[in-house]
Short mmCIF file of C-alpha atoms in Angstrom, two decimals:
data_model
loop_
_atom_site.label_atom_id
_atom_site.label_comp_id
_atom_site.label_asym_id
_atom_site.label_seq_id
_atom_site.Cartn_x
_atom_site.Cartn_y
_atom_site.Cartn_z
CA MET A 1217 -6.80 27.99 30.10
CA THR A 1218 -9.11 26.20 27.64
CA LEU A 1219 -9.79 27.86 24.29
CA LEU A 1220 -12.39 25.68 22.83
CA SER A 1221 -14.59 23.31 24.92
CA VAL A 1222 -17.17 21.11 22.94
CA GLN A 1223 -19.62 19.17 25.22
CA ASP A 1224 -22.30 16.75 23.97
CA LEU A 1225 -22.50 18.11 20.20
CA THR A 1226 -25.27 16.61 18.38
CA LEU A 1227 -26.48 17.00 14.96
CA LYS A 1228 -29.43 16.10 12.95
CA ILE A 1229 -30.24 16.91 9.29
CA ARG A 1230 -34.02 16.62 9.12
CA ARG A 1231 -34.51 13.32 10.76
CA THR A 1232 -31.26 11.75 10.17
CA PRO A 1233 -28.93 12.00 13.25
CA ILE A 1234 -25.29 12.80 12.13
CA LEU A 1235 -23.34 13.53 15.26
CA HIS A 1236 -23.94 11.78 18.79
CA GLY A 1237 -22.54 13.46 21.71
CA VAL A 1238 -19.29 14.71 20.51
CA SER A 1239 -17.10 16.23 23.23
CA PHE A 1240 -13.42 17.51 23.33
CA GLU A 1241 -11.31 20.24 24.10
CA MET A 1242 -8.48 22.42 22.74
CA GLN A 1243 -5.89 24.64 24.24
CA PRO A 1244 -4.23 27.65 22.76
CA GLY A 1245 -1.11 26.90 20.77
CA GLU A 1246 -2.19 23.18 20.43
CA VAL A 1247 -2.77 21.03 17.31
CA PHE A 1248 -5.76 18.90 17.46
CA GLY A 1249 -6.14 16.09 15.00
CA LEU A 1250 -9.58 14.81 14.01
CA VAL A 1251 -9.25 11.55 11.98
CA GLY A 1252 -11.66 8.93 10.59
CA GLU A 1253 -13.22 7.83 7.33
CA SER A 1254 -15.45 9.73 4.98
CA GLY A 1255 -18.88 10.16 6.36
CA SER A 1256 -17.56 9.84 9.82
CA GLY A 1257 -18.93 13.44 10.82
CA LYS A 1258 -15.46 15.34 10.97
CA SER A 1259 -16.33 18.07 8.50
CA MET A 1260 -19.78 18.34 10.07
CA THR A 1261 -18.16 18.72 13.34
CA ALA A 1262 -16.15 21.82 11.88
CA LEU A 1263 -19.16 23.28 10.04
CA ALA A 1264 -21.46 22.93 13.20
CA LEU A 1265 -18.62 25.09 15.17
CA MET A 1266 -18.90 27.60 12.22
CA GLN A 1267 -22.55 27.58 11.87
CA LEU A 1268 -22.13 26.68 8.15
CA LEU A 1269 -24.49 23.76 8.43
CA PRO A 1270 -26.83 22.94 5.46
CA GLN A 1271 -30.47 23.67 5.35
CA GLY A 1272 -32.46 21.48 7.56
CA ALA A 1273 -29.73 20.69 10.19
CA VAL A 1274 -30.14 21.20 13.81
CA ALA A 1275 -27.31 21.31 16.13
CA GLY A 1276 -27.46 20.62 20.03
CA GLY A 1277 -25.04 20.69 23.09
CA GLN A 1278 -22.40 23.36 23.65
CA ALA A 1279 -19.37 24.62 21.81
CA ARG A 1280 -17.64 27.31 23.88
CA LEU A 1281 -14.99 29.49 22.21
CA ALA A 1282 -13.27 31.47 25.07
CA GLY A 1283 -16.34 31.30 27.13
CA THR A 1284 -18.82 32.06 24.30
CA ASP A 1285 -21.39 29.33 23.18
CA LEU A 1286 -21.07 29.53 19.43
CA LEU A 1287 -24.11 27.44 18.89
CA SER A 1288 -26.43 30.12 20.55
CA LEU A 1289 -25.18 33.12 18.61
CA SER A 1290 -27.20 34.92 16.11
CA GLU A 1291 -25.93 35.04 12.30
CA ARG A 1292 -25.05 38.65 12.80
CA ARG A 1293 -22.62 37.65 15.64
CA MET A 1294 -21.31 34.70 13.88
CA CYS A 1295 -20.34 36.89 10.86
CA ALA A 1296 -18.40 38.87 13.28
CA LEU A 1297 -16.56 35.91 14.64
CA ARG A 1298 -15.86 34.03 11.36
CA GLY A 1299 -12.47 34.96 10.04
CA ASN A 1300 -11.80 37.24 13.05
CA GLU A 1301 -11.77 34.82 16.00
CA ILE A 1302 -12.19 31.43 13.95
CA GLY A 1303 -10.46 30.94 10.52
CA MET A 1304 -11.21 28.07 8.20
CA ILE A 1305 -9.02 26.43 5.32
CA PHE A 1306 -11.10 24.22 2.90
CA GLN A 1307 -10.14 21.11 1.12
CA GLU A 1308 -10.37 22.37 -2.29
CA PRO A 1309 -8.66 25.85 -2.81
CA MET A 1310 -10.09 26.46 -6.25
CA THR A 1311 -13.51 26.48 -5.04
CA ALA A 1312 -12.77 28.36 -1.92
CA LEU A 1313 -11.30 31.46 -4.06
CA ASN A 1314 -12.99 33.74 -6.31
CA PRO A 1315 -11.75 33.13 -9.83
CA MET A 1316 -12.80 36.75 -10.77
CA ARG A 1317 -10.72 38.55 -8.19
CA PRO A 1318 -6.73 38.92 -7.72
CA ILE A 1319 -5.43 37.12 -4.75
CA GLY A 1320 -4.48 40.43 -2.86
CA ASP A 1321 -7.96 41.66 -3.03
CA GLN A 1322 -9.36 38.44 -1.69
CA VAL A 1323 -6.90 38.37 1.30
CA ALA A 1324 -7.49 41.96 2.14
CA GLU A 1325 -11.11 41.42 1.97
CA THR A 1326 -11.08 39.58 5.27
CA LEU A 1327 -9.63 42.79 6.91
CA MET A 1328 -11.92 45.16 5.16
CA ILE A 1329 -15.24 43.21 5.96
CA HIS A 1330 -14.42 43.29 9.63
CA GLY A 1331 -13.48 46.96 9.53
CA ALA A 1332 -9.93 46.08 10.72
CA ALA A 1333 -8.29 48.25 7.99
CA THR A 1334 -8.87 50.70 5.24
CA ARG A 1335 -8.30 49.17 1.66
CA ARG A 1336 -4.58 50.59 1.51
CA GLN A 1337 -3.88 49.04 5.00
CA ALA A 1338 -5.54 45.90 4.08
CA LEU A 1339 -3.68 45.53 0.95
CA ARG A 1340 -0.25 46.07 2.93
CA VAL A 1341 -1.36 43.38 5.64
CA ALA A 1342 -2.14 41.07 2.64
CA ARG A 1343 1.29 41.57 1.23
CA GLU A 1344 2.81 40.55 4.45
CA LYS A 1345 0.48 37.53 4.83
CA LEU A 1346 1.26 36.27 1.39
CA ASP A 1347 5.16 36.84 1.99
CA ARG A 1348 4.55 34.82 5.29
CA VAL A 1349 3.06 31.78 3.47
CA GLY A 1350 5.80 31.81 1.00
CA LEU A 1351 4.28 33.69 -1.89
CA THR A 1352 6.97 36.51 -2.11
CA ALA A 1353 6.29 39.83 -3.86
CA ASP A 1354 8.81 39.37 -6.48
CA ARG A 1355 7.14 36.24 -7.81
CA PHE A 1356 3.44 36.52 -6.79
CA PRO A 1357 2.25 40.19 -6.89
CA LEU A 1358 -1.09 40.86 -5.40
CA SER A 1359 -2.51 41.09 -8.99
CA ARG A 1360 -2.17 37.36 -9.59
CA PHE A 1361 -5.27 35.38 -10.25
CA PRO A 1362 -6.07 32.12 -8.68
CA HIS A 1363 -5.89 30.16 -12.09
CA GLU A 1364 -2.35 31.37 -12.48
CA LEU A 1365 -1.12 29.30 -9.33
CA SER A 1366 -0.54 25.79 -8.66
CA GLY A 1367 -2.79 23.56 -6.29
CA GLY A 1368 -0.38 24.05 -3.41
CA GLN A 1369 0.00 27.87 -4.07
CA ARG A 1370 -3.68 28.49 -3.93
CA GLN A 1371 -3.90 26.61 -0.65
CA ARG A 1372 -1.46 29.06 0.71
CA VAL A 1373 -3.47 31.97 -0.42
CA CYS A 1374 -6.27 30.16 1.52
CA ILE A 1375 -4.23 30.00 4.68
CA ALA A 1376 -3.11 33.59 4.19
CA MET A 1377 -6.95 34.26 4.05
CA ALA A 1378 -7.70 32.47 7.20
CA VAL A 1379 -4.95 34.02 9.44
CA ALA A 1380 -5.10 37.63 8.24
CA LEU A 1381 -6.74 38.71 11.41
CA ARG A 1382 -4.92 36.25 13.65
CA PRO A 1383 -7.86 34.27 14.73
CA LYS A 1384 -7.70 32.39 17.95
CA LEU A 1385 -8.84 29.08 16.35
CA LEU A 1386 -7.86 27.79 12.77
CA ILE A 1387 -9.62 24.89 11.39
CA ALA A 1388 -8.20 22.95 8.38
CA ASP A 1389 -10.26 20.55 6.56
CA GLU A 1390 -8.17 18.13 4.65
CA PRO A 1391 -5.84 20.95 3.46
CA THR A 1392 -3.13 18.63 1.98
CA THR A 1393 -5.22 15.78 0.60
CA ALA A 1394 -4.72 16.60 -3.30
CA LEU A 1395 -1.14 18.00 -2.94
CA ASP A 1396 2.04 16.13 -3.72
CA VAL A 1397 4.57 15.09 -0.86
CA THR A 1398 6.83 18.13 -1.05
CA THR A 1399 3.88 20.64 -1.19
CA GLN A 1400 2.11 18.92 1.61
CA ALA A 1401 5.28 18.92 3.78
CA GLY A 1402 5.67 22.71 3.17
CA ILE A 1403 2.13 23.34 3.86
CA LEU A 1404 2.24 21.22 7.16
CA ASP A 1405 5.44 23.00 8.28
CA LEU A 1406 3.69 26.45 7.47
CA LEU A 1407 0.69 25.71 9.75
CA LYS A 1408 2.97 24.42 12.60
CA GLY A 1409 4.96 27.62 12.17
CA LEU A 1410 1.82 29.65 12.42
CA VAL A 1411 0.54 27.84 15.30
CA ALA A 1412 3.96 28.53 17.08
CA GLU A 1413 4.23 32.29 16.21
CA GLU A 1414 0.51 33.35 16.63
CA GLY A 1415 -0.20 31.08 19.55
CA MET A 1416 -3.64 29.90 17.90
CA ALA A 1417 -4.98 26.42 18.16
CA LEU A 1418 -5.44 24.39 15.02
CA MET A 1419 -7.94 21.63 14.37
CA LEU A 1420 -6.49 19.48 11.39
CA ILE A 1421 -9.16 17.28 9.87
CA THR A 1422 -7.72 14.51 7.79
CA HIS A 1423 -7.74 10.79 7.09
CA ASP A 1424 -4.00 10.52 6.73
CA LEU A 1425 -2.68 9.12 10.01
CA ALA A 1426 0.77 9.83 9.05
CA VAL A 1427 0.21 13.55 8.84
CA VAL A 1428 -1.57 13.47 12.26
CA ALA A 1429 1.49 11.72 13.50
CA GLY A 1430 3.74 14.66 12.45
CA ILE A 1431 1.83 17.40 13.57
CA ALA A 1432 -0.75 16.90 16.14
CA ASP A 1433 -0.34 17.14 20.07
CA HIS A 1434 -3.88 15.37 20.62
CA VAL A 1435 -6.00 13.29 18.30
CA ALA A 1436 -9.54 12.14 18.46
CA VAL A 1437 -10.70 9.00 16.34
CA MET A 1438 -14.41 9.54 14.67
CA GLU A 1439 -16.70 6.80 13.64
CA GLN A 1440 -20.23 7.30 12.56
CA GLY A 1441 -20.55 10.62 14.18
CA ARG A 1442 -19.02 9.60 17.66
CA ILE A 1443 -15.64 9.96 18.98
CA VAL A 1444 -14.55 6.46 19.98
CA GLU A 1445 -11.07 7.16 21.07
CA ALA A 1446 -9.03 10.31 22.06
CA GLY A 1447 -5.93 11.31 23.68
CA ARG A 1448 -2.16 12.46 23.13
CA THR A 1449 -1.10 11.37 19.70
CA GLU A 1450 1.70 9.07 20.70
CA ALA A 1451 -0.06 7.50 23.36
CA LEU A 1452 -3.26 6.76 21.32
CA PHE A 1453 -0.79 5.50 18.30
CA ARG A 1454 0.83 3.18 20.76
CA THR A 1455 -2.26 1.82 22.44
CA ARG A 1456 -4.94 1.79 19.80
CA ALA A 1457 -7.48 0.65 22.20
CA HIS A 1458 -10.57 0.76 20.10
CA ASP A 1459 -11.13 -1.79 17.51
CA TYR A 1460 -11.94 0.82 14.88
CA THR A 1461 -8.67 2.61 15.48
CA ARG A 1462 -6.97 -0.59 14.98
CA ARG A 1463 -8.67 -1.20 11.59
CA LEU A 1464 -7.76 2.36 10.60
CA PHE A 1465 -4.11 1.44 11.28
CA ALA A 1466 -4.02 -1.65 9.38
CA ALA A 1467 -5.78 -0.15 6.32
CA SER A 1468 -3.13 2.61 6.47
CA SER A 1469 -0.36 0.12 5.91
CA HIS A 1470 -2.21 -2.29 3.75
CA GLN A 1471 -0.34 -4.23 1.04
CA PRO A 1472 -2.75 -5.69 -1.42
CA THR A 1473 -1.99 -9.36 -2.57
CA ARG A 1474 -0.73 -9.42 -6.07
CA ARG A 1475 -0.56 -12.54 -8.24
CA ALA A 1476 2.66 -12.97 -10.09
CA GLN A 1477 2.17 -11.50 -13.59
CA ALA A 1478 3.99 -13.01 -16.69
CA THR A 1479 5.48 -9.97 -18.27
CA GLY A 1480 4.52 -9.94 -21.99
CA ALA A 1481 5.47 -8.12 -25.22
CA PRO A 1482 5.76 -4.30 -25.17
CA LEU A 1483 2.35 -2.78 -24.86
CA LEU A 1484 3.17 0.91 -24.61
CA GLN A 1485 6.22 2.48 -25.98
CA VAL A 1486 7.27 5.97 -25.55
CA ARG A 1487 10.15 7.33 -27.46
CA ALA A 1488 11.62 10.60 -27.00
CA ALA A 1489 8.32 12.26 -26.36
CA ARG A 1490 8.18 16.08 -26.21
CA CYS A 1491 5.29 18.22 -25.44
CA GLU A 1492 5.09 22.06 -25.75
CA TYR A 1493 2.88 24.84 -24.97
CA LEU A 1494 2.84 28.23 -26.29
CA LEU A 1495 2.62 31.01 -23.66
CA PRO A 1496 0.97 34.40 -23.79
CA ARG A 1497 2.74 36.94 -25.81
CA PRO A 1498 4.76 39.58 -23.72
CA SER A 1499 3.66 42.21 -26.15
CA PRO A 1500 1.58 42.14 -29.26
CA PHE A 1501 4.45 42.09 -31.72
CA ALA A 1502 6.74 39.67 -29.77
CA ALA A 1503 7.02 36.00 -30.47
CA ALA A 1504 4.87 33.78 -28.27
CA PRO A 1505 7.33 31.86 -26.01
CA ARG A 1506 7.31 28.06 -25.79
CA LEU A 1507 7.15 25.92 -22.54
CA THR A 1508 8.42 22.37 -22.97
CA ALA A 1509 6.35 20.48 -20.62
CA VAL A 1510 7.70 16.97 -21.55
CA LYS A 1511 11.25 16.77 -22.57
CA ASP A 1512 12.27 13.77 -24.56
CA VAL A 1513 10.69 11.23 -22.28
CA SER A 1514 11.21 7.44 -23.15
CA PHE A 1515 9.95 4.28 -21.57
CA THR A 1516 8.40 1.00 -22.10
CA LEU A 1517 5.26 -0.73 -20.44
CA HIS A 1518 4.91 -4.43 -21.03
CA ALA A 1519 1.67 -6.52 -21.12
CA GLY A 1520 0.58 -7.51 -17.57
CA GLU A 1521 2.84 -4.84 -15.72
CA SER A 1522 2.11 -2.09 -13.42
CA LEU A 1523 4.24 1.02 -14.09
CA GLY A 1524 4.22 3.97 -11.64
CA LEU A 1525 4.85 7.58 -12.50
CA VAL A 1526 5.56 9.88 -9.71
CA GLY A 1527 6.55 13.62 -9.37
CA GLU A 1528 5.53 16.80 -8.04
CA SER A 1529 2.66 18.91 -9.38
CA GLY A 1530 3.74 20.70 -12.59
CA CYS A 1531 6.38 18.05 -13.39
CA GLY A 1532 4.67 16.91 -16.57
CA LYS A 1533 2.73 13.95 -15.45
CA SER A 1534 -0.61 15.09 -16.67
CA THR A 1535 0.74 16.51 -19.93
CA LEU A 1536 2.39 13.12 -20.69
CA THR A 1537 -0.79 11.29 -19.59
CA ARG A 1538 -2.95 13.37 -22.26
CA ALA A 1539 -0.54 12.50 -24.92
CA ILE A 1540 -0.64 8.82 -24.06
CA LEU A 1541 -4.49 8.80 -24.18
CA GLY A 1542 -4.26 10.51 -27.67
CA LEU A 1543 -5.81 13.73 -26.32
CA ASP A 1544 -2.90 15.93 -27.10
CA PRO A 1545 -0.37 15.83 -30.03
CA LEU A 1546 3.41 15.45 -29.53
CA GLN A 1547 5.64 18.13 -30.69
CA GLY A 1548 8.30 15.40 -30.87
CA GLY A 1549 9.05 11.75 -30.65
CA GLU A 1550 6.24 9.05 -30.71
CA ILE A 1551 3.95 6.83 -28.71
CA LEU A 1552 3.14 3.45 -29.86
CA LEU A 1553 0.07 1.25 -28.16
CA GLN A 1554 0.36 -2.35 -29.40
CA GLY A 1555 2.74 -1.10 -32.12
CA ALA A 1556 0.48 1.45 -33.63
CA PRO A 1557 0.94 5.35 -33.40
CA VAL A 1558 -1.00 7.36 -30.67
CA GLY A 1559 -2.34 10.59 -31.41
CA PRO A 1560 -5.72 12.64 -31.53
CA LEU A 1561 -6.60 11.16 -34.86
CA MET A 1562 -6.03 7.60 -34.31
CA PRO A 1563 -9.06 5.16 -35.00
CA ARG A 1564 -11.64 4.43 -32.43
CA ALA A 1565 -10.64 0.61 -32.30
CA GLN A 1566 -7.17 1.62 -31.28
CA ARG A 1567 -8.52 4.28 -28.73
CA ALA A 1568 -10.50 1.33 -27.23
CA GLY A 1569 -7.21 -0.32 -26.11
CA VAL A 1570 -6.56 2.11 -23.34
CA GLN A 1571 -9.07 3.63 -20.79
CA VAL A 1572 -8.59 5.95 -17.76
CA VAL A 1573 -9.75 6.32 -14.21
CA PHE A 1574 -9.54 9.79 -12.97
CA GLN A 1575 -8.95 11.31 -9.37
CA ASP A 1576 -12.49 12.74 -8.88
CA PRO A 1577 -15.01 10.06 -10.04
CA TYR A 1578 -18.03 12.30 -9.37
CA GLY A 1579 -16.64 15.13 -11.65
CA SER A 1580 -16.01 12.53 -14.32
CA PHE A 1581 -19.66 11.41 -14.55
CA ASP A 1582 -22.74 13.14 -15.96
CA PRO A 1583 -25.07 13.15 -12.94
CA ARG A 1584 -28.17 13.34 -15.11
CA HIS A 1585 -27.47 9.70 -16.42
CA LYS A 1586 -28.08 6.51 -14.62
CA VAL A 1587 -25.06 4.24 -13.82
CA ALA A 1588 -26.02 1.56 -16.67
CA ARG A 1589 -25.51 4.50 -19.29
CA LEU A 1590 -22.41 5.96 -17.63
CA VAL A 1591 -20.77 2.40 -17.64
CA ALA A 1592 -21.76 1.82 -21.03
CA GLU A 1593 -20.23 5.12 -22.46
CA PRO A 1594 -16.98 3.32 -24.06
CA PHE A 1595 -19.27 1.36 -26.22
CA HIS A 1596 -19.04 4.35 -28.75
CA LEU A 1597 -15.47 3.05 -29.36
CA THR A 1598 -16.56 -0.64 -29.96
CA PRO A 1599 -20.24 -0.77 -30.73
CA ALA A 1600 -22.35 -3.67 -29.33
CA GLN A 1601 -26.04 -4.49 -29.31
CA LYS A 1602 -28.26 -3.12 -26.47
CA PRO A 1603 -28.93 -6.69 -24.93
CA GLU A 1604 -24.95 -7.49 -25.00
CA GLN A 1605 -24.23 -3.96 -23.45
CA ARG A 1606 -26.77 -4.64 -20.47
CA ASP A 1607 -25.11 -8.04 -20.01
CA ARG A 1608 -21.59 -6.46 -19.91
CA VAL A 1609 -22.66 -3.61 -17.68
CA ALA A 1610 -23.99 -6.19 -15.05
CA GLU A 1611 -20.87 -8.11 -15.61
CA ALA A 1612 -18.51 -4.99 -15.15
CA LEU A 1613 -20.46 -4.01 -11.99
CA THR A 1614 -20.15 -7.54 -10.46
CA ALA A 1615 -16.51 -7.49 -11.19
CA VAL A 1616 -15.96 -4.28 -9.17
CA GLY A 1617 -17.96 -5.60 -6.23
CA LEU A 1618 -21.24 -4.01 -6.92
CA LEU A 1619 -24.72 -5.31 -7.84
CA PRO A 1620 -26.21 -5.64 -11.26
CA GLU A 1621 -29.28 -3.70 -10.10
CA ASP A 1622 -26.97 -0.74 -9.16
CA ALA A 1623 -27.27 0.06 -12.87
CA ASP A 1624 -30.59 1.66 -12.42
CA LYS A 1625 -29.28 4.25 -9.74
CA TYR A 1626 -27.81 7.62 -10.17
CA ILE A 1627 -24.29 8.43 -9.31
CA HIS A 1628 -25.06 10.67 -6.31
CA GLU A 1629 -26.68 7.62 -4.50
CA PHE A 1630 -22.99 6.19 -3.97
CA SER A 1631 -20.23 7.06 -1.61
CA GLY A 1632 -16.82 8.13 -2.86
CA GLY A 1633 -15.29 4.42 -2.88
CA GLN A 1634 -18.51 3.18 -4.66
CA ARG A 1635 -18.04 6.04 -7.31
CA GLN A 1636 -14.51 4.93 -7.76
CA ARG A 1637 -15.69 1.35 -8.34
CA ILE A 1638 -18.01 2.60 -10.94
CA ALA A 1639 -15.32 4.40 -12.54
CA ILE A 1640 -13.18 1.20 -12.74
CA ALA A 1641 -16.12 -0.63 -14.23
CA ARG A 1642 -16.64 1.95 -16.90
CA ALA A 1643 -12.74 1.69 -17.87
CA LEU A 1644 -12.91 -2.23 -17.67
CA ILE A 1645 -16.25 -2.82 -19.76
CA ILE A 1646 -14.50 -2.97 -23.30
CA ARG A 1647 -11.50 -4.94 -21.89
CA PRO A 1648 -8.77 -2.61 -22.74
CA ALA A 1649 -5.13 -3.78 -22.72
CA LEU A 1650 -3.98 -0.68 -20.58
CA ILE A 1651 -5.79 1.39 -18.02
CA VAL A 1652 -4.30 4.72 -16.67
CA LEU A 1653 -5.05 5.44 -13.28
CA ASP A 1654 -4.56 9.10 -12.61
CA GLU A 1655 -4.50 9.85 -8.87
CA ALA A 1656 -7.43 7.37 -8.70
CA VAL A 1657 -7.14 6.88 -4.97
CA SER A 1658 -5.63 10.09 -3.40
CA ALA A 1659 -8.92 11.48 -2.34
CA LEU A 1660 -10.11 8.42 -0.64
CA ASP A 1661 -9.69 7.66 3.15
CA VAL A 1662 -7.44 4.64 4.05
CA ARG A 1663 -9.99 1.95 4.42
CA VAL A 1664 -11.65 2.59 1.16
CA ARG A 1665 -8.21 2.94 -0.40
CA ALA A 1666 -7.21 -0.37 0.78
CA GLN A 1667 -10.26 -1.90 -0.86
CA ILE A 1668 -9.64 -0.08 -4.10
CA LEU A 1669 -6.22 -1.28 -4.16
CA ASP A 1670 -7.16 -4.88 -3.44
CA LEU A 1671 -9.77 -4.76 -6.22
CA LEU A 1672 -7.03 -3.24 -8.82
CA ALA A 1673 -4.76 -6.33 -7.90
CA ASP A 1674 -7.56 -8.71 -8.30
CA LEU A 1675 -8.68 -7.42 -11.75
CA GLN A 1676 -5.28 -7.53 -12.86
CA GLY A 1677 -4.75 -11.05 -11.92
CA ARG A 1678 -8.15 -12.08 -13.43
CA PHE A 1679 -7.98 -10.06 -16.92
CA GLY A 1680 -4.26 -9.60 -17.36
CA LEU A 1681 -4.52 -5.70 -17.40
CA SER A 1682 -1.70 -3.46 -17.52
CA TYR A 1683 -1.67 -0.37 -15.29
CA LEU A 1684 -0.03 3.00 -15.69
CA PHE A 1685 -0.31 4.36 -12.10
CA ILE A 1686 -0.02 8.07 -11.65
CA SER A 1687 0.07 9.34 -8.18
CA HIS A 1688 1.86 11.65 -5.65
CA ASP A 1689 1.25 9.09 -2.98
CA LEU A 1690 4.60 6.91 -2.77
CA SER A 1691 3.23 4.43 -0.45
CA VAL A 1692 0.41 3.55 -2.84
CA VAL A 1693 2.93 3.34 -5.78
CA ARG A 1694 5.07 1.14 -3.65
CA ALA A 1695 2.01 -1.38 -3.06
CA VAL A 1696 0.97 -1.70 -6.58
CA THR A 1697 3.65 -1.18 -9.14
CA ASP A 1698 6.40 -3.55 -10.48
CA ARG A 1699 8.55 -0.67 -11.70
CA VAL A 1700 8.44 3.32 -11.22
CA LEU A 1701 9.44 6.21 -13.11
CA VAL A 1702 10.26 9.51 -11.14
CA MET A 1703 9.57 12.69 -13.25
CA ARG A 1704 10.85 16.14 -12.58
CA ALA A 1705 10.59 19.22 -14.65
CA GLY A 1706 9.45 17.30 -17.81
CA GLU A 1707 12.12 14.59 -17.49
CA ILE A 1708 12.50 11.17 -16.22
CA VAL A 1709 15.30 11.35 -13.58
CA GLU A 1710 15.30 7.95 -12.27
CA GLU A 1711 13.59 4.54 -12.97
CA GLY A 1712 13.75 0.98 -11.96
CA ALA A 1713 12.10 -1.88 -10.03
CA THR A 1714 10.00 -0.14 -7.35
CA GLU A 1715 11.55 -1.80 -4.14
CA ALA A 1716 15.01 -1.14 -5.51
CA VAL A 1717 14.33 2.71 -6.17
CA PHE A 1718 12.45 2.98 -2.91
CA ASN A 1719 15.06 1.11 -0.74
CA ALA A 1720 18.11 2.82 -2.60
CA PRO A 1721 17.16 5.93 -4.47
CA GLY A 1722 19.91 7.05 -6.69
CA HIS A 1723 18.80 10.64 -7.56
CA ALA A 1724 18.73 13.48 -5.42
CA TYR A 1725 15.20 14.50 -6.30
CA THR A 1726 14.05 10.82 -5.46
CA GLN A 1727 15.64 11.13 -2.03
CA GLU A 1728 13.85 14.34 -1.38
CA LEU A 1729 10.52 13.02 -2.31
CA LEU A 1730 10.97 9.90 0.08
CA ALA A 1731 12.11 12.28 2.72
CA ALA A 1732 9.14 14.42 2.51
CA THR A 1733 6.72 11.57 2.68
CA PRO A 1734 5.00 11.77 6.11
CA ARG A 1735 5.62 8.45 8.21
CA ILE A 1736 4.35 7.15 11.44
CA PRO A 1737 7.34 6.59 13.59
CA LYS A 1738 8.13 2.74 13.68
CA GLY A 1739 8.29 2.97 17.58
CA TRP A 1740 4.82 3.88 17.95
CA LEU A 1741 3.66 0.88 15.88
CA ALA A 1742 5.62 -1.44 17.94
CA THR A 1743 2.92 -2.16 20.55
CA GLU A 1744 -0.02 -4.29 19.54
#
C-alpha cells in the first residue's frame, strides 16, 4: 500500500515558479532519496509537504499521506499531523533545538503537545528514545543542554524528537552534511535501523550520491524544480539516463588538475604544540580540571605545498587551527610562520601572512556591507590607498571567477558557491603565503564543490599559494593535498604522502575513517 503519493506538486513564491509538476510515491518501510544541487527544489518539496513554506508561497497539486491530502488541510489539522504522522530532521541541529531547555524536555515536549502522555510519562519515553539513538543515561542525562553536546550528538537528539511519536513518514533534510565520516556512518545506521524497526518511510534529502547509494531503495534526481530521473537506486546509478544525472556523477568523482609545485623552504613549523582548556570546577573550592585538546603536535608545511588535516569532531583540529591563526595562545611548544613566532600578540604585518576561508561563508560576512568592503577587510593588516584597494578588489574578484561589478552587491545576492568564491577573494587579496581552508567545501553540493576545488588548484598554480586544508571529507583531502595528517584525541597518529596514506593506512584509526567513508559501489559505475 502506498504511504505517500505526490502528484503534480507545484509551488510559486509570489510570481516566481519553484516546483514544476513534481510526482513520486513512497511505500511504508522504504528509504526514498531526493538528490540534486542547491536550489533544485529538494527542501522546498519537503517544506510543502509539511506546510512550512515561506510567506507568499502557493502550492498546488496533491500530496496524499495515507489517503489524506496534506495540501488541503487547515493549519490546525497540520499541527496535529506534524510530529505525530510526519517527523522532520533539519540540517542544522543547533538551530532546531532550543538552547534554553534541556534535551529531555525538548524530546518530551513532542508527546505532551499532542496529548500523548503526561509530563512524567513523556520524560520516560524521552529517556527511551534518547537511549535508542545512542545517548545513554549514564553519559547523557535528560538535564543536558544542547551546547554541551557535539554536532553528531545534537543530531541524535533531533532524531529522537522526530521519532518520539513513531510517525509514519520521517523527512531528513541533509542530516549528515556537516558531520565527520564516522559520525555520519553512525547517524545513517541509526536511521536505517529506525526504518526497519518502526516500519516508517524515510525521505532522505541530500547532495551526497554516495550516502544515497548506501541507504536508499529508490532515488529521484531534481533539477530546477523538476524530477528529471527516478527509479530504484542501483538501476538509476547504473544507467544514468538523463544528462543532468551524468553531470552530477562526474562532479562527485571530480579530480582537479593541479600543477606540479616546487616545494620550497619551511613556511609553517609547528613544534610540540600543546593547547589546554580549563573546565568548570566540580565544586567552588576544587581546582579547575584541565583538558588537553592538542597534545605535543609537530609538523612542517613547506612553501607551495598543500597539507590536509583530517579527524573526527572533537579531535583538536579547530583548536590547533586557532593557534596557527594566532587567535589562541599555546600552553606549550611553538608555532613559527616564515621563521617568526605566531601568537595573539604577533604584529599585523606577520598576521597578514596567513588568511582563512571558513565553512559558512554567509556567517563569516557582515550582511550590512557591500562586497567591496567585505573583500577589502584584510587591508587593515597591510594598509593601502583607496584607489589601490578598489583595483585590487576588482582583481581578486576576477581571479575567483566573478565580475568586478559584483563589488557593488550585497552578500545575500549570491549563491552559496559564489559566496565561497568571495570568501576566497577576501583571503587572497593581500597575497598571503598561507591560506587555511576550514571545511571550506563541506556544505557545498557536488558540482559547486568541483568548481571551487578547480579554482583552488588554479589559484595555487598562479600565485604559488600554500594550503592547510582542514576537512572531514576524505575524498576532498585526497583530491587536493600533497600530504595528510590524521588527528585523533589531540595527537597526530599518522602522516605521510596523501596517496600512500589512503592506499595503505598504517594506523587502525585511519583505517576506521576510510572504512566509514560512504562510497558508490564500483560495479554501479561500470556502465556508461
